[in-house]
Coordinates of C-alpha atoms in Angstrom, one line a residue:
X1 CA 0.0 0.0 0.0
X2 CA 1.4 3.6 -1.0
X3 CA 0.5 6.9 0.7
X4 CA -1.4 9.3 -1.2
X5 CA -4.5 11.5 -2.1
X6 CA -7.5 9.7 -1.7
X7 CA -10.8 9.4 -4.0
X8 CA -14.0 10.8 -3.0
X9 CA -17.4 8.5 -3.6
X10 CA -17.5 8.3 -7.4
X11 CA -19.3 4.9 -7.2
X12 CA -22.5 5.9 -5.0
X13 CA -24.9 3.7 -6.3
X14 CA -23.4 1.8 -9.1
X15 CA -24.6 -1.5 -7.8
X16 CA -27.6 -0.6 -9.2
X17 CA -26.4 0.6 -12.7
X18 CA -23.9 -2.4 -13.4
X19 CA -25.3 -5.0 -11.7
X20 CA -22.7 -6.1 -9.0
X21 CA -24.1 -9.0 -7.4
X22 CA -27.2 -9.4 -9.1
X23 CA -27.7 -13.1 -10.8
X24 CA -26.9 -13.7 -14.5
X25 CA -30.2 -14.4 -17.1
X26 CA -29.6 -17.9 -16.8
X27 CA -31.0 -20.4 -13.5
X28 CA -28.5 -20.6 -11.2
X29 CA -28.0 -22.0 -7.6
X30 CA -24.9 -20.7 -5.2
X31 CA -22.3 -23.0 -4.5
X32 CA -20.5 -23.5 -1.1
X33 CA -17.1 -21.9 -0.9
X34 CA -14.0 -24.0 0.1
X35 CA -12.0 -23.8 2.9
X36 CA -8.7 -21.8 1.8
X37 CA -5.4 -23.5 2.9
X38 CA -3.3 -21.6 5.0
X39 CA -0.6 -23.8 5.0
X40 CA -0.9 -23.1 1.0
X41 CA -1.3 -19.5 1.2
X42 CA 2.0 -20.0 3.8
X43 CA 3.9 -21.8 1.1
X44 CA 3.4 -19.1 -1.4
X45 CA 4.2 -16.1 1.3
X46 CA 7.8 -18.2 1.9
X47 CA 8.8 -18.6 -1.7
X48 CA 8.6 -15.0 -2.0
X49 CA 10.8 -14.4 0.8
X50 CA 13.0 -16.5 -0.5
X51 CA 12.7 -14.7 -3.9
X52 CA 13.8 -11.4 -2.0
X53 CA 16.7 -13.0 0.0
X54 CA 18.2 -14.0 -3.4
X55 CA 17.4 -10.4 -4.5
X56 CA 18.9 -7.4 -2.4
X57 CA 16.1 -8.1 0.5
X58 CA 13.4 -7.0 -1.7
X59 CA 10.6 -7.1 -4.3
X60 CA 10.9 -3.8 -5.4
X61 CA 9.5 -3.1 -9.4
X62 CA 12.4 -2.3 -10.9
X63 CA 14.8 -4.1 -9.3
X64 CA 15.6 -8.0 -10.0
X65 CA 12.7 -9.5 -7.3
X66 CA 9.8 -7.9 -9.0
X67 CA 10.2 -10.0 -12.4
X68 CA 11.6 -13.4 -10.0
X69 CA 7.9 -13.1 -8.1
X70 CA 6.3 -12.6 -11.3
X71 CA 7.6 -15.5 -13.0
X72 CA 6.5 -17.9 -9.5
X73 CA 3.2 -16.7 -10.1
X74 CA 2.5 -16.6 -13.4
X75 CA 3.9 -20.6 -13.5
X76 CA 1.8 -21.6 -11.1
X77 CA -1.3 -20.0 -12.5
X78 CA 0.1 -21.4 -15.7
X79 CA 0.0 -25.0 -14.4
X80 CA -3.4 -24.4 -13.0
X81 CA -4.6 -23.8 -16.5
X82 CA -5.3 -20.0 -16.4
X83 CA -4.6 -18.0 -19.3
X84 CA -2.0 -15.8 -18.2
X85 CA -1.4 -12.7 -20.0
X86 CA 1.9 -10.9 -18.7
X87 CA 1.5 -7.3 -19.8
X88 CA 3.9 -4.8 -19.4
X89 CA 3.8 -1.6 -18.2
X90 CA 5.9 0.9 -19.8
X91 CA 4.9 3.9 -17.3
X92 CA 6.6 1.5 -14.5
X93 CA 9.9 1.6 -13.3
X94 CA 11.3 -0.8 -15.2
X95 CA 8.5 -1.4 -17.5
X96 CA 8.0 -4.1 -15.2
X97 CA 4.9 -6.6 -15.9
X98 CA 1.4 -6.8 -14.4
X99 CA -0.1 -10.8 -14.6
X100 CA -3.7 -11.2 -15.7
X101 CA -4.9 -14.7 -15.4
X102 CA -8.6 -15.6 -16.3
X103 CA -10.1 -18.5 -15.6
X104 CA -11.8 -20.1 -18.7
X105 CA -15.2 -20.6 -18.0
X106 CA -18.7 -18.4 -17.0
X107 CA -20.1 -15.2 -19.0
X108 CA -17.0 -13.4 -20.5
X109 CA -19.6 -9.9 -20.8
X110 CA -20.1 -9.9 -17.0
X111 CA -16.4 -10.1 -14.9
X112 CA -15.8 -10.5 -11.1
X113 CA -11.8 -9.3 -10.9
X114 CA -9.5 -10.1 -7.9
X115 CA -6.1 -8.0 -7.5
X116 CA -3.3 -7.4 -5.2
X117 CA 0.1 -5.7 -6.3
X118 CA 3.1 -7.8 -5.9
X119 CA 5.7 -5.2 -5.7
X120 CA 7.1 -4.3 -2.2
X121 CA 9.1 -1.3 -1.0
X122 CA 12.8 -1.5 -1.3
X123 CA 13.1 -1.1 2.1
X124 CA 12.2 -4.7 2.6
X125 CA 10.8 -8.3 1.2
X126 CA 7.1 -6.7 1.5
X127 CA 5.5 -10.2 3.0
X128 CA 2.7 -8.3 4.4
X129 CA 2.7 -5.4 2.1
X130 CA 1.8 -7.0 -0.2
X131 CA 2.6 -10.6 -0.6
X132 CA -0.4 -10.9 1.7
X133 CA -2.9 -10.3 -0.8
X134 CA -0.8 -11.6 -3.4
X135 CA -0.6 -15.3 -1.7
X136 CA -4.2 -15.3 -1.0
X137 CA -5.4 -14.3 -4.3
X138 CA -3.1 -16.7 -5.5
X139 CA -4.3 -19.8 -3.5
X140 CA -7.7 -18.5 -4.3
X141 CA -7.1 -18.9 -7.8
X142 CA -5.5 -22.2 -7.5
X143 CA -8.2 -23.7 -5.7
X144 CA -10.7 -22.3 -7.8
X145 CA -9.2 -24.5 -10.9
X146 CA -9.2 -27.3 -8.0
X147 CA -12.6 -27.4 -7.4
X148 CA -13.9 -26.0 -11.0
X149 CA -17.0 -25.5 -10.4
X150 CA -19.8 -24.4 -12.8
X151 CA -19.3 -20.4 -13.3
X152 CA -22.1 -17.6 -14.1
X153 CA -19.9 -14.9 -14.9
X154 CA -16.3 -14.7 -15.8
X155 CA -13.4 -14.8 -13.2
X156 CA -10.5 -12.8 -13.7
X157 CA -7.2 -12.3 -11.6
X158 CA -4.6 -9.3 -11.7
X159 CA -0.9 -8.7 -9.7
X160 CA 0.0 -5.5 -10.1
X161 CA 3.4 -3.8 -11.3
X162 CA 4.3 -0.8 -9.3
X163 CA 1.9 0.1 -6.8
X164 CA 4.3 1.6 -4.4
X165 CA 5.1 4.2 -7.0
X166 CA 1.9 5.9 -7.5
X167 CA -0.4 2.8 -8.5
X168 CA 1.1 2.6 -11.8
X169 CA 0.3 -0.9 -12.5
X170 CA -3.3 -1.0 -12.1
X171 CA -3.5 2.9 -13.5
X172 CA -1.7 1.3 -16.7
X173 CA -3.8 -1.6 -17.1
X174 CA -7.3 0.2 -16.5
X175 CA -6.2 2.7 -19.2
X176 CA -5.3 0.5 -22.0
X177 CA -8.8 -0.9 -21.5
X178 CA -11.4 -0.1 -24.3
X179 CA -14.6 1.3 -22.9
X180 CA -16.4 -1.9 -23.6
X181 CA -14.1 -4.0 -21.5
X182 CA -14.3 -1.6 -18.9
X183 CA -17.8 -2.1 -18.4
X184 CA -17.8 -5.7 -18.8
X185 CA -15.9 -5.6 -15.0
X186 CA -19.1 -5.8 -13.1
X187 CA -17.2 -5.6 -9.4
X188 CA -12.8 -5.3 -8.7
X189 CA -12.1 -6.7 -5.6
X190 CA -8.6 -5.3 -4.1
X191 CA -6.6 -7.3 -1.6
X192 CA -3.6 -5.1 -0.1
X193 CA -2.2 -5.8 3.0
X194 CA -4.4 -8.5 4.8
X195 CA -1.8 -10.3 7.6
X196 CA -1.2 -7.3 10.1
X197 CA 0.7 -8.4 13.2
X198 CA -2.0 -5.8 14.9
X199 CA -4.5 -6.9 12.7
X200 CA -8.2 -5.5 12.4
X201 CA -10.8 -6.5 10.0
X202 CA -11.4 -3.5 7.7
X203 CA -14.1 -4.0 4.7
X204 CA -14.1 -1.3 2.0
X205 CA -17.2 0.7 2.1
X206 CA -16.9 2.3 -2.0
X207 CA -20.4 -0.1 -2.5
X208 CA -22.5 -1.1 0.0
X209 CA -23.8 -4.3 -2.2
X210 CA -20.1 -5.4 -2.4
X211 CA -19.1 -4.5 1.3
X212 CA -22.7 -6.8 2.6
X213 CA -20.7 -10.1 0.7
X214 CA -17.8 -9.2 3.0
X215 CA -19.5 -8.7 6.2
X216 CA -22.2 -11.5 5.9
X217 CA -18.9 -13.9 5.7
X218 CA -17.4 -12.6 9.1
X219 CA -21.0 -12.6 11.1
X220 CA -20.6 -16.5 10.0
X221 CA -17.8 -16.6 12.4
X222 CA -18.3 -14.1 14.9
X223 CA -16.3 -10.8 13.8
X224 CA -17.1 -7.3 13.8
X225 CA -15.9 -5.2 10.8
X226 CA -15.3 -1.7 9.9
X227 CA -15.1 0.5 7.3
X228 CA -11.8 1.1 5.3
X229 CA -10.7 4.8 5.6
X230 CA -6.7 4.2 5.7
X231 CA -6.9 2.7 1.9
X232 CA -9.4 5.1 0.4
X233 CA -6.9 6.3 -2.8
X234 CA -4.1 4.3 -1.7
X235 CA -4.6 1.2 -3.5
X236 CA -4.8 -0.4 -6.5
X237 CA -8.9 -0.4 -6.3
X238 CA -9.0 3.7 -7.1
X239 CA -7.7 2.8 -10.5
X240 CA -10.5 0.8 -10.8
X241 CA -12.7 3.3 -9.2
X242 CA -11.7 6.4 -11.1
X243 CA -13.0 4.7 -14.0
X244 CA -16.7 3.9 -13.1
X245 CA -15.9 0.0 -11.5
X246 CA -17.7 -0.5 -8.4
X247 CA -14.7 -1.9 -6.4
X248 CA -14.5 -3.9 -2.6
X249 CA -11.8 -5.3 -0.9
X250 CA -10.7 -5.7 2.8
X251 CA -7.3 -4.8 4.8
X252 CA -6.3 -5.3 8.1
X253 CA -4.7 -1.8 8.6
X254 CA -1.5 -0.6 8.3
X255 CA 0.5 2.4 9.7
X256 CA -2.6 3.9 11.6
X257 CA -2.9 3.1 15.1
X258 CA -5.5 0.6 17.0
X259 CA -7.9 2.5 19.3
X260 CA -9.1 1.2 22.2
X261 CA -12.1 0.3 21.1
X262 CA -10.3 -1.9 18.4
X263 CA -8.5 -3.6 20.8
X264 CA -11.8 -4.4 22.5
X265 CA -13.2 -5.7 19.3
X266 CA -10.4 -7.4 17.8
X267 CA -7.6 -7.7 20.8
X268 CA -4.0 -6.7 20.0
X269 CA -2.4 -3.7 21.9
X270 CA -3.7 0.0 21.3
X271 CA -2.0 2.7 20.5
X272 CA -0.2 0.6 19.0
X273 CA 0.0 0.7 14.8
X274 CA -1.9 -1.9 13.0
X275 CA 1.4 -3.0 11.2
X276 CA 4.8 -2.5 13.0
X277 CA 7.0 -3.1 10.3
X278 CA 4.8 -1.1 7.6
X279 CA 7.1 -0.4 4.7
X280 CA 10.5 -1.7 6.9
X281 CA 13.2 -4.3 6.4
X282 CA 11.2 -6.4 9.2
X283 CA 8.1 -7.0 6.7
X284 CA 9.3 -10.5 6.9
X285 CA 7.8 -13.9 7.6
X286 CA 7.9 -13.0 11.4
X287 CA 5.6 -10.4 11.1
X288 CA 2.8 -12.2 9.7
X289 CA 0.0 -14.3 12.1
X290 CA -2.0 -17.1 11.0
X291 CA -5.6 -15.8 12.4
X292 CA -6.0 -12.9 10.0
X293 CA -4.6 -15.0 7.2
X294 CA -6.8 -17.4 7.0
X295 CA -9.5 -15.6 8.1
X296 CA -9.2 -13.3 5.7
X297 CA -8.6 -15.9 2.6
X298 CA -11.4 -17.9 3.4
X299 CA -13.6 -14.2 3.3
X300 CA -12.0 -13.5 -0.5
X301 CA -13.3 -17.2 -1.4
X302 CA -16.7 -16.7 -0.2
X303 CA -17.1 -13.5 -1.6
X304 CA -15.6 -14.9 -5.2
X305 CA -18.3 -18.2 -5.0
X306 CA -20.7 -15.8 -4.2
X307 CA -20.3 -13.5 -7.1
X308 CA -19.8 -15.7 -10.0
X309 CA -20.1 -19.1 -9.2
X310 CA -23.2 -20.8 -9.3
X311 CA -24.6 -24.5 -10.5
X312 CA -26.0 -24.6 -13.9
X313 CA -29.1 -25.9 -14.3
X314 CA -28.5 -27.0 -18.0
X315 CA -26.4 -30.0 -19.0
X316 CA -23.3 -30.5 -17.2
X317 CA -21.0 -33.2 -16.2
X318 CA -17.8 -33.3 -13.8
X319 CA -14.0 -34.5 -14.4
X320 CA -12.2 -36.4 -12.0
X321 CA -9.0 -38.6 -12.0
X322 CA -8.0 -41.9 -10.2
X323 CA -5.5 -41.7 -8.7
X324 CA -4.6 -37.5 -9.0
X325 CA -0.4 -38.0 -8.7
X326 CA 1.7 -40.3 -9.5
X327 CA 6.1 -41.1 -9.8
X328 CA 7.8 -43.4 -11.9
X329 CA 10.8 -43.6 -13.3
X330 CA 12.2 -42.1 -16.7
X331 CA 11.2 -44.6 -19.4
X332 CA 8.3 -46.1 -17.6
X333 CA 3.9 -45.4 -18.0
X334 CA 1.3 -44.1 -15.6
X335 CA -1.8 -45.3 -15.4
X336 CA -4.9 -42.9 -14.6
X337 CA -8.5 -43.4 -14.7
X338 CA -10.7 -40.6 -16.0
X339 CA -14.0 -40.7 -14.6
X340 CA -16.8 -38.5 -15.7
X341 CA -20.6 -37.7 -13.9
X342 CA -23.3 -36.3 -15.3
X343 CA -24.3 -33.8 -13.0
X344 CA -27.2 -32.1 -14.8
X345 CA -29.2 -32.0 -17.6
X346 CA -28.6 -35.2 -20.4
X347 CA -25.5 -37.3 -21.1
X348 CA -23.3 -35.7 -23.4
X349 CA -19.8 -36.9 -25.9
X350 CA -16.9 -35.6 -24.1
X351 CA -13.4 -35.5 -26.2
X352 CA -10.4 -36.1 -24.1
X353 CA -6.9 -34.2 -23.9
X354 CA -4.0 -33.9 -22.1
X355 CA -1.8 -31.1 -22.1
X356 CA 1.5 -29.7 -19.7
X357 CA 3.1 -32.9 -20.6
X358 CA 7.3 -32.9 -19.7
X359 CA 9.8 -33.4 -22.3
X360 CA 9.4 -37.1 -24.0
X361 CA 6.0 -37.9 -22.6
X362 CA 3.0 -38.7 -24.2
X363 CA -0.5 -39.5 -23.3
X364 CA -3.1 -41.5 -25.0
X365 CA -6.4 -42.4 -24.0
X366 CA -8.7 -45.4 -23.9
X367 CA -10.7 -44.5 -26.1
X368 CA -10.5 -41.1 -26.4
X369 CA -14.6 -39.9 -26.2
X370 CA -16.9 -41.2 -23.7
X371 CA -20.3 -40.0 -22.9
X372 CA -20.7 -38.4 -19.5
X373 CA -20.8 -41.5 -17.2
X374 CA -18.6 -43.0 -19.1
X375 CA -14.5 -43.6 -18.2
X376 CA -11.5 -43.9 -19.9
X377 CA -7.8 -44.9 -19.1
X378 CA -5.4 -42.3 -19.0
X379 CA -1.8 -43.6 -20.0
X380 CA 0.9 -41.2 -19.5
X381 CA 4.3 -42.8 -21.0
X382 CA 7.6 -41.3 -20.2
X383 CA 10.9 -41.9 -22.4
X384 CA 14.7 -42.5 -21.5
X385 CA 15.2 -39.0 -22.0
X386 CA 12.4 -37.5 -19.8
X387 CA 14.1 -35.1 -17.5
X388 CA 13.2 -35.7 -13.9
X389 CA 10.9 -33.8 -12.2
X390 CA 7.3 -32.8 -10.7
X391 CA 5.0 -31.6 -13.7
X392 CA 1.2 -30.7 -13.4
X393 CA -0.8 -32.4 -16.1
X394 CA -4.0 -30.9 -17.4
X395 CA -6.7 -33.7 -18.6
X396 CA -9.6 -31.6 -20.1
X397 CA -13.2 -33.3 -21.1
X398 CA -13.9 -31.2 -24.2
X399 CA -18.3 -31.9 -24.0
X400 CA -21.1 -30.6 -26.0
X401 CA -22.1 -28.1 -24.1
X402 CA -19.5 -27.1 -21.3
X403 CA -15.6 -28.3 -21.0
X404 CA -14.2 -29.0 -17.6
X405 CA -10.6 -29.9 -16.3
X406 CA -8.7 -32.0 -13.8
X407 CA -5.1 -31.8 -12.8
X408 CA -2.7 -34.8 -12.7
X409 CA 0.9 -34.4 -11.0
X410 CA 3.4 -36.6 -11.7
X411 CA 6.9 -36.8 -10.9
X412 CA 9.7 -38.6 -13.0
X413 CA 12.3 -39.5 -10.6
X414 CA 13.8 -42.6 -9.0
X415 CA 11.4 -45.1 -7.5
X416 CA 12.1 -47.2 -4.6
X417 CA 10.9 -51.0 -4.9
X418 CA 9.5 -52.0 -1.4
X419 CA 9.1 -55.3 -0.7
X420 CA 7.2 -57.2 2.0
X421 CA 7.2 -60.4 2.7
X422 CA 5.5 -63.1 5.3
X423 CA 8.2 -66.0 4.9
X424 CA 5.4 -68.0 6.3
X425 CA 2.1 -70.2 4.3
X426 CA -1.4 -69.5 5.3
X427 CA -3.9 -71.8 5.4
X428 CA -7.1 -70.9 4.1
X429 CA -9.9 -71.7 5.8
X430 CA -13.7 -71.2 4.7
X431 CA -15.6 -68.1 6.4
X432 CA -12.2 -67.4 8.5
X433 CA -9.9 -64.3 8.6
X434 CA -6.6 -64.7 8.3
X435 CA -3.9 -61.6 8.7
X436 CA -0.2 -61.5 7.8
X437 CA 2.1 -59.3 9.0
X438 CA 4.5 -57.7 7.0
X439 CA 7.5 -55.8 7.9
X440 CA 9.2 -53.3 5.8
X441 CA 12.2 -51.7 6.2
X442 CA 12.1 -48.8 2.9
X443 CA 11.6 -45.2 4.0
X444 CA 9.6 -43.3 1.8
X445 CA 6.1 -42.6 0.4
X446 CA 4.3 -45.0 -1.8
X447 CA 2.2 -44.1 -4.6
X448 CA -0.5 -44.9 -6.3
X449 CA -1.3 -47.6 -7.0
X450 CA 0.8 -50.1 -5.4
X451 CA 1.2 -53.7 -7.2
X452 CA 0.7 -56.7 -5.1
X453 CA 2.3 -60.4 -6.3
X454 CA 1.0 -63.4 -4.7
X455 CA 2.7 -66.4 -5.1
X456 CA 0.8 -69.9 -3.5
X457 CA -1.6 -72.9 -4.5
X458 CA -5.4 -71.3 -4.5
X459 CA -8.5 -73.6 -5.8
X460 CA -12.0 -71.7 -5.4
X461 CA -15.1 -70.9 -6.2
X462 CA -15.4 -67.3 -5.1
X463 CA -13.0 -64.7 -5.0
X464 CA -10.9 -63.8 -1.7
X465 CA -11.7 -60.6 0.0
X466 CA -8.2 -59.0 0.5
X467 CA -7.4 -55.9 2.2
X468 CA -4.1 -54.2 3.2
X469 CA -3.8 -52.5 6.6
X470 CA -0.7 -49.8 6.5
X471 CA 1.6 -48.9 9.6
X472 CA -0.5 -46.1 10.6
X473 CA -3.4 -48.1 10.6
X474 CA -5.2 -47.2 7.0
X475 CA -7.1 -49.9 5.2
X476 CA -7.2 -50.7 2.1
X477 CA -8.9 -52.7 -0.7
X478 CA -6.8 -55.1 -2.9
X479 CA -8.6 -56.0 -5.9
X480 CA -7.3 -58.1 -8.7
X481 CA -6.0 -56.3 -12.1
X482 CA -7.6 -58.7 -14.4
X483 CA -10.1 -61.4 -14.2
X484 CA -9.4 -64.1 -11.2
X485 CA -10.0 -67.8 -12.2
X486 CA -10.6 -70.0 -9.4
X487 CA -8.2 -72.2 -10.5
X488 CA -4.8 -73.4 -9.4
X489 CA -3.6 -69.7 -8.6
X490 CA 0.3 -69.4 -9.1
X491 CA 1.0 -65.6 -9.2
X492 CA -0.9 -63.3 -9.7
X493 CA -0.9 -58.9 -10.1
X494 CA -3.5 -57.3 -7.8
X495 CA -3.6 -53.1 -7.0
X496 CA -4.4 -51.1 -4.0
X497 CA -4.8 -47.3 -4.0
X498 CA -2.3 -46.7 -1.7
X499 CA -1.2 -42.8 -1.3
X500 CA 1.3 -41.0 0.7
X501 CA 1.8 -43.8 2.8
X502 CA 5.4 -43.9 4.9
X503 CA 6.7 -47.1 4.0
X504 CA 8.9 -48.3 6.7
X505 CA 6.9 -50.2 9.3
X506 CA 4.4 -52.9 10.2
X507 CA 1.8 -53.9 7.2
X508 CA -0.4 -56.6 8.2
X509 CA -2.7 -58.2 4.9
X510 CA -6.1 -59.3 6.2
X511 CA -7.5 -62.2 4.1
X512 CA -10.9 -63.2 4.2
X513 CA -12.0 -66.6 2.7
X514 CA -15.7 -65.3 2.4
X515 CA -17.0 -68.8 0.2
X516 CA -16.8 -72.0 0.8
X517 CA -14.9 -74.5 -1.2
X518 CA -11.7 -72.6 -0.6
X519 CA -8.7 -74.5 -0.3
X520 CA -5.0 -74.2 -0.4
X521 CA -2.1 -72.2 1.0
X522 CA -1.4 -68.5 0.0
X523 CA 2.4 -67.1 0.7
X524 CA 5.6 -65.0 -0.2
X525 CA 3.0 -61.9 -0.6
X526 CA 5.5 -59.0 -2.4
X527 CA 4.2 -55.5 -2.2
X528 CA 5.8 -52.8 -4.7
X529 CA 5.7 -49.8 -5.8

C-alpha cells in the first residue's frame, strides 16, 4: 500500500447501474465456498521471501525480485490452466509486468476481478505489504481450478506492477482498457495488506452491495468489521474506481494506530500501529499471524463463490482422476482413470486431452470420447530422456455443451521398490480371517497404485476378500488387475490405492475366505511400488 490522495465516492450507487451482485439471465444455484489452505497461502508467502533473500532483500518493481515473483506466479497460474497474459507496463519503473490470469469458464460480458500488487518497498521483502494479498489471491485462484466449479460470470485475476510508486500498475492496465471491457468488469475486488501483526478487519465501504458479501462472511464466524478509511486512494482499487468500477476489498490496517475500542473488538495492543513493520526491512515472515490469514482468505473465497459461481441448471457433467499424482521412473507409463458424472441435464460426448506434458512424454487415451458416465484410461508414458521432475498435467473433457478440467501431477524420478514379505504359508480356511504381518524396512512414500504379487496354490469358487492395513493403521482394498479364475492360482498382479503412505513399518494383509470351497495355502505376498 502507497501513501497518497484519496478518491471521493465516485461509485455511489453503481450497484444498481452495473449489476454487482445481481444473478446472470440464466438459473442458477450458489455453490458452497472451500475452505482456503493456510498452509498453501504460507507456502506461497515463503517462496517470495525467498525470492527477495536471493534479491537485495526485496521485491521492489524495478529491481531483480519484482520480475523473480512474477515468473513464481504466473507458473503456477500457468500449471493451473489460467490464461495468463503478462503485460507490461511501460509507465513502470522498469517497464515491469502486471499478470492477468482468467479463468476459462462463465459469461466473458459480465467479470468479477481479484487483485493485489506484488511489488514491495525497497526497504524490505514486502510479506505483508503486499505478498499478503498476493498469496491469498493466489491460492484463491489455485483452488478455484481445483474445485472447477460451474461459473455464471467470468473470473478474472490481476498482480499488479508498481503500486508503491503511484499505483502505476493498475493505473496502466485500466487505461489500455477499451470502454467496452471496462464495463464488462461488473465488481474489482482489491486485496492489499491482509496479515497485520496488529490486525483488524477493515471492509471497504466504496459499495454497500459489495461490502454486505464481505460482512455477511465474518458474522458466519463471529467478527465485527469496519469500514476502510486508511486505503481510500491508496490502493490499487482507485484505479478501478476512477473509471466507473464499483470496487471492494478488505485490509487489516497498516500504519494507523489501533484505538481502544479496536482492541476491544479485535484484541492486539492500542495505541499501537496496525502494522509495526509497515514499509520496513522487518516486513518479513515473522511479522505475519496465521488468524488474519486465513481468516481473511477464506472471506475472499466466499465472496468470489458468491459472485460468480453458481450451479448450472442445463447439462453439465464433472471430471475427476483416479488416482490424481503419480512417480515413476524415466522410461516407464502411468496409469490414470478418468472418470466422468453427469451432474445435470442429459449425457453428453466428451473429447479427451492432455496437455502440460514434460519433455518425452506422451498421453493417449482409452478411447479417447466417452459419454458423460462413461470412463477412460489415461496412459501417461515417459521416455529415457524425460528429464526428472514434478510436472502438473491438465486432462480436459472437451463436451457438447461445457468443458471441464482435472489436474494430474506426476513426478519422473527414482522409485524405490518396497518389498514385503510373510516368509510363512497361510492356510485358508472357509468363512475365517486370516492376517499376515508384513514388515518393511524402505523409507519413503508409496504411490499410487501399489502392485501386489501373490505367489501360492489357491482352488475356489469365489473370489478372496483381500485388504491391506498400513503402519498407521489405514485400510485398504486389494482387488485383482484382471479377471481371477478359481483355479490353481500361481501368481498373480492385484492393486491397492495406496497414497502418501510412509513405508517403513508394520503392514499386516487381512484375508478373508468369504465362500466356501476354498482350499489351499497362500504365501511370499510382495508389495511394490
Amino acid at each position: 500500500m502507497k501513501w497518497g490522495k484519496r478518491i471521493g465516492a465516485a461509485v455511489v450507487g453503481m450497484a444498481a447501474v452495473l449489476g454487482v451482485v445481481t444473478a446472470p439471465a440464466q438459473a442458477v444455484t450458489a455453490a458452497a465456498a472451500p475452505d482456503i489452505s493456510l498452509a498453501n497461502v504460507k507456502a506461497h508467502l515463503s517462496a517470495l521471501q525467498t525470492i527477495a533473500n536471493q534479491n537485495g532483500g526485496n521485491r521492489a518493481a524495478g529491481r531483480p525480485g519484482y520480475p523473480a515473483s512474477v515468473s513464481y506466479v504466473a507458473q503456477k497460474l500457468r500449471d493451473a490452466g489460467y490464461n495468463v497474459t503478462l503485460q507490461s507496463c511501460t509507465s513502470c519503473a522498469g517497464s515491469n509486468q502486471n499478470i492477468i490470469a482468467e479463468w476459462p469458464q462463465g459469461d466473458a460480458n459480465q467479470v468479477i476481478m481479484l487483485g493485489a500488487h506484488l511489488d514491495s518497498v525497497s526497504a524490505g521483502p514486502g510479506i505483508n505489504d503486499n505478498g499478503s494479498g498476493s498469496a491469498s489471491i493466489l491460492e484463491v485462484a489455485l483452488t478455484l481450478a481445483r474445485e472447477n466449479p460451474t461459473m455464471a460470470k467470468r473470473v478474472r485475476f490481476g498482480w499488479w506492477a508498481d503500486e508503491e510508486s503511484g499505483l502505476r500498475g493498475s493505473k496502466f492496465y485500466v487505461n489500455s482498457l477499451p470502454q467496452t471491457e471496462r464495463t464488462k468488469i461488473k465488481t474489482y475486488l482489491n486485496f492489499d495488506m491482509i496479515g497485520s501483526d496488529n490486525w483488524g478487519y477493515f471492509v471497504y465501504d466504496d459499495v454497500a452491495s459489495v461490502k454486505a458479501v464481505f460482512d455477511e462472511y465474518f458474522r458466519t464466524i463471529g467478527i465485527q468489521t469496519e469500514g476502510d478509511t486508511e486505503g481510500d486512494g491508496r490502493s490499487d482499487h482507485a484505479s478501478f474506481k476512477s473509471a466507473g468500477i464499483p470496487v471492494g476489498g478488505l485490509a487489516t490496517g497498516a500504519g494507523y494506530t489501533k484505538s481502544a475500542a479496536q482492541q476491544q473488538k479485535w484484541g492486539g495492543t492500542a495505541g499501537r500501529a496496525f502494522d509495526s513493520c509497515y514499509h520496513r526491512a522487518c516486513d518479513t515472515l515473522s511479522n505475519i499471524p496465521d488468524t488474519p490469514l486465513e481468516k481473511n482468505s477464506d472471506a475472499i473465497a466466499y465472496a468470489l463463490w458468491k459472485l460468480a459461481v453458481g450451479t448450472s441448471t442445463g447439462p453439465d457433467f464433472s471430471l475427476g482422476l483416479s488416482p490424481s499424482s503419480g512417480t515413476v521412473q524415466a522410461g516407464q507409463s502411468a496409469t490414470v482413470t478418468v472418470n466422468t458424472t453427469t451432474t445435470s441435464g442429459s449425457a453428453q460426448a466428451v473429447s479427451l486431452s492432455a496437455s502440460g506434458l514434460p519433455a518425452g512424454a506422451t498421453a493417449t487415451f482409452n478411447p479417447a470420447s466417452v459419454q458423460s458416465g462413461g470412463s477412460s484410461t489415461l496412459t501417461i508414458a515417459t521416455s529415457a530422456s524425460t528429464p526428472n521432475g514434478t510436472s502438473t498435467i491438465t486432462v480436459t473433457g472437451d463436451g457438447t455443451s461445457v468443458d471441464r478440467t482435472a489436474q494430474y501431477t506426476l513426478t519422473v524420478g527414482d522409485v524405490s521398490v518396497r518389498t514385503f514379505t510373510n516368509g510363512t504359508d497361510f492356510a485358508l480356511n472357509d468363512y475365517a480371517t486370516v492376517n499376515s504381518p508384513i514388515t518393511s524396512s524402505a523409507t519413503g512414500s508409496a504411490t499410487s497404485p501399489v502392485k501386489v504379487s501373490i505367489t501360492g496354490t489357491h482352488t475356489c469358487s469365489e473370489d478372496l476378500r483381500i485388504s491391506l492395513k498400513a503402519p498407521d493403521g489405514s485400510t485398504y482394498s486389494v482387488k485383482a488387475t484382471g479377471s481371477l479364475p478359481c483355479t490353481d492360482l500361481g501368481t498373480r498382479n492385484y492393486s491397492v490405492p495406496v497414497t502418501n503412505e510412509a513405508a517403513s513399518g508394520t503392514w499386516t494383509l487381512v484375508l478373508y475366505d468369504a465362500y466356501a470351497q476354498d482350499t489351499g495355502t497362500l504365501d511370499s505376498w510382495t508389495i511394490t511400488v
